[in-house]
């Protein structure tokens, strides 16, 4: 899979499997965005939309902020999606990666507590 330098938005209720490259899926129903990592590794990046986590804005083009740090993926990609364009940043340092992973784990745990497994199943249309 080749790297993506532009995303278009698709507003969906739940994410398809597999996700398609170069599309930023936004589920309003589940307050979650998902996309395939911009580096082309094929990794899924799922970002919870909340005041404490990520937000999307749509002005004809989609933006996702703050930056995406794919610390759960081997590629360790780090980028912003601003008005559809991928804006690459330097990979996080090991210390930053560790901090981000701890924060992500905490967010996911909070999230799991708030949304049981069934919720993820519905979001992804997956049979787990
Ligand atoms: Zn990647």
CSV table of C-alpha atoms and ligand atoms in Angstrom, one decimal:
chain,number,residue,atom,x,y,z
A,1,UNK,CA,0.0,0.0,0.0
A,2,UNK,CA,1.5,3.4,-0.9
A,3,UNK,CA,1.6,6.4,1.5
A,4,UNK,CA,-1.5,8.7,1.6
A,5,UNK,CA,-1.0,12.4,1.4
A,6,UNK,CA,-4.7,13.3,1.2
A,7,UNK,CA,-7.8,12.1,3.0
A,8,UNK,CA,-11.3,12.6,2.1
A,9,UNK,CA,-14.0,12.3,4.7
A,10,UNK,CA,-16.8,9.7,4.8
A,11,UNK,CA,-19.5,10.2,7.4
A,12,UNK,CA,-20.7,6.8,8.4
A,13,UNK,CA,-22.6,5.1,11.2
A,14,UNK,CA,-20.2,2.3,11.6
A,15,UNK,CA,-16.8,1.5,9.9
A,16,UNK,CA,-16.6,-0.9,7.0
A,17,UNK,CA,-14.1,-3.7,7.2
A,18,UNK,CA,-11.6,-3.4,5.8
A,19,UNK,CA,-11.2,0.4,5.9
A,20,UNK,CA,-10.2,1.9,2.6
A,21,UNK,CA,-7.1,3.9,2.2
A,22,UNK,CA,-7.2,7.7,1.9
A,23,UNK,CA,-10.6,7.9,3.6
A,24,UNK,CA,-11.1,9.4,7.1
A,25,UNK,CA,-14.2,7.7,8.4
A,26,UNK,CA,-16.2,9.7,11.0
A,27,UNK,CA,-18.9,8.1,13.0
A,28,UNK,CA,-21.0,10.7,14.6
A,29,UNK,CA,-23.1,8.0,16.3
A,30,UNK,CA,-20.1,6.6,18.0
A,31,UNK,CA,-18.0,9.9,18.2
A,32,UNK,CA,-15.1,8.1,16.7
A,33,UNK,CA,-12.9,8.6,13.6
A,34,UNK,CA,-10.9,5.9,11.9
A,35,UNK,CA,-8.5,5.7,9.0
A,36,UNK,CA,-5.6,3.6,7.6
A,37,UNK,CA,-2.2,5.0,8.7
A,38,UNK,CA,-0.9,7.5,6.2
A,39,UNK,CA,2.5,5.8,5.8
A,40,UNK,CA,0.8,2.9,3.9
A,41,UNK,CA,1.5,0.2,6.5
A,42,UNK,CA,-2.1,-0.7,6.5
A,43,UNK,CA,-2.5,-0.2,10.3
A,44,UNK,CA,-5.9,1.1,11.5
A,45,UNK,CA,-5.9,4.3,13.5
A,46,UNK,CA,-9.0,4.7,15.6
A,47,UNK,CA,-9.4,8.0,17.4
A,48,UNK,CA,-12.0,8.8,19.9
A,49,UNK,CA,-13.6,12.2,19.4
A,50,UNK,CA,-14.1,14.0,22.7
A,51,UNK,CA,-13.1,17.3,24.3
A,52,UNK,CA,-10.2,15.4,26.0
A,53,UNK,CA,-9.0,13.5,22.9
A,54,UNK,CA,-9.4,14.2,19.2
A,55,UNK,CA,-11.7,16.5,17.3
A,56,UNK,CA,-12.6,16.7,13.7
A,57,UNK,CA,-13.6,19.8,11.8
A,58,UNK,CA,-15.2,19.9,8.4
A,59,UNK,CA,-15.2,23.0,6.3
A,60,UNK,CA,-15.5,21.2,3.0
A,61,UNK,CA,-12.2,19.5,3.9
A,62,UNK,CA,-11.7,17.3,6.9
A,63,UNK,CA,-9.2,18.1,9.7
A,64,UNK,CA,-8.2,15.9,12.6
A,65,UNK,CA,-6.4,17.3,15.6
A,66,UNK,CA,-4.3,17.0,17.6
A,67,UNK,CA,-1.7,15.0,15.6
A,68,UNK,CA,-2.0,11.3,15.1
A,69,UNK,CA,0.9,9.4,16.7
A,70,UNK,CA,0.6,5.8,15.6
A,71,UNK,CA,2.5,4.6,18.6
A,72,UNK,CA,0.6,1.3,18.6
A,73,UNK,CA,1.9,0.5,15.1
A,74,UNK,CA,5.4,-0.6,14.2
A,75,UNK,CA,5.8,2.4,11.8
A,76,UNK,CA,5.5,4.9,14.6
A,77,UNK,CA,4.1,7.5,12.2
A,78,UNK,CA,3.3,11.0,13.4
A,79,UNK,CA,1.3,13.5,11.4
A,80,UNK,CA,-1.6,15.9,11.3
A,81,UNK,CA,-4.5,15.8,8.9
A,82,UNK,CA,-5.2,19.4,8.1
A,83,UNK,CA,-7.9,20.2,5.5
A,84,UNK,CA,-7.4,16.8,4.1
A,85,UNK,CA,-3.6,17.1,3.7
A,86,UNK,CA,-1.2,14.9,5.6
A,87,UNK,CA,1.3,17.0,7.4
A,88,UNK,CA,4.2,14.8,8.5
A,89,UNK,CA,6.0,15.3,11.8
A,90,UNK,CA,9.1,13.7,13.2
A,91,UNK,CA,8.4,10.4,14.9
A,92,UNK,CA,8.0,10.7,18.6
A,93,UNK,CA,11.0,9.9,20.8
A,94,UNK,CA,10.9,6.8,22.9
A,95,UNK,CA,10.0,8.8,26.0
A,96,UNK,CA,7.2,10.6,24.1
A,97,UNK,CA,6.0,7.2,22.7
A,98,UNK,CA,5.9,5.7,26.1
A,99,UNK,CA,3.9,8.6,27.5
A,100,UNK,CA,1.5,8.6,24.5
A,101,UNK,CA,1.0,4.8,24.9
A,102,UNK,CA,0.2,5.2,28.6
A,103,UNK,CA,-2.3,8.0,27.8
A,104,UNK,CA,-3.8,6.0,25.0
A,105,UNK,CA,-4.1,2.9,27.1
A,106,UNK,CA,-5.8,5.0,29.8
A,107,UNK,CA,-8.2,6.5,27.2
A,108,UNK,CA,-9.0,3.1,25.8
A,109,UNK,CA,-9.6,1.7,29.3
A,110,UNK,CA,-11.9,4.6,30.2
A,111,UNK,CA,-13.5,4.1,26.9
A,112,UNK,CA,-14.0,0.3,27.3
A,113,UNK,CA,-15.5,1.0,30.7
A,114,UNK,CA,-18.0,3.4,29.1
A,115,UNK,CA,-18.6,1.4,26.0
A,116,UNK,CA,-18.7,-2.4,26.4
A,117,UNK,CA,-17.3,-4.8,23.8
A,118,UNK,CA,-20.6,-4.8,22.0
A,119,UNK,CA,-20.1,-1.2,21.1
A,120,UNK,CA,-16.8,-1.9,19.3
A,121,UNK,CA,-18.4,-4.8,17.5
A,122,UNK,CA,-21.1,-2.6,16.2
A,123,UNK,CA,-18.7,0.2,15.3
A,124,UNK,CA,-16.6,-2.1,13.2
A,125,UNK,CA,-19.3,-4.5,12.0
A,126,UNK,CA,-16.9,-7.3,13.1
A,127,UNK,CA,-17.6,-10.7,14.5
A,128,UNK,CA,-15.2,-11.1,17.4
B,1,LIG,ZN1,1.9,3.3,9.4
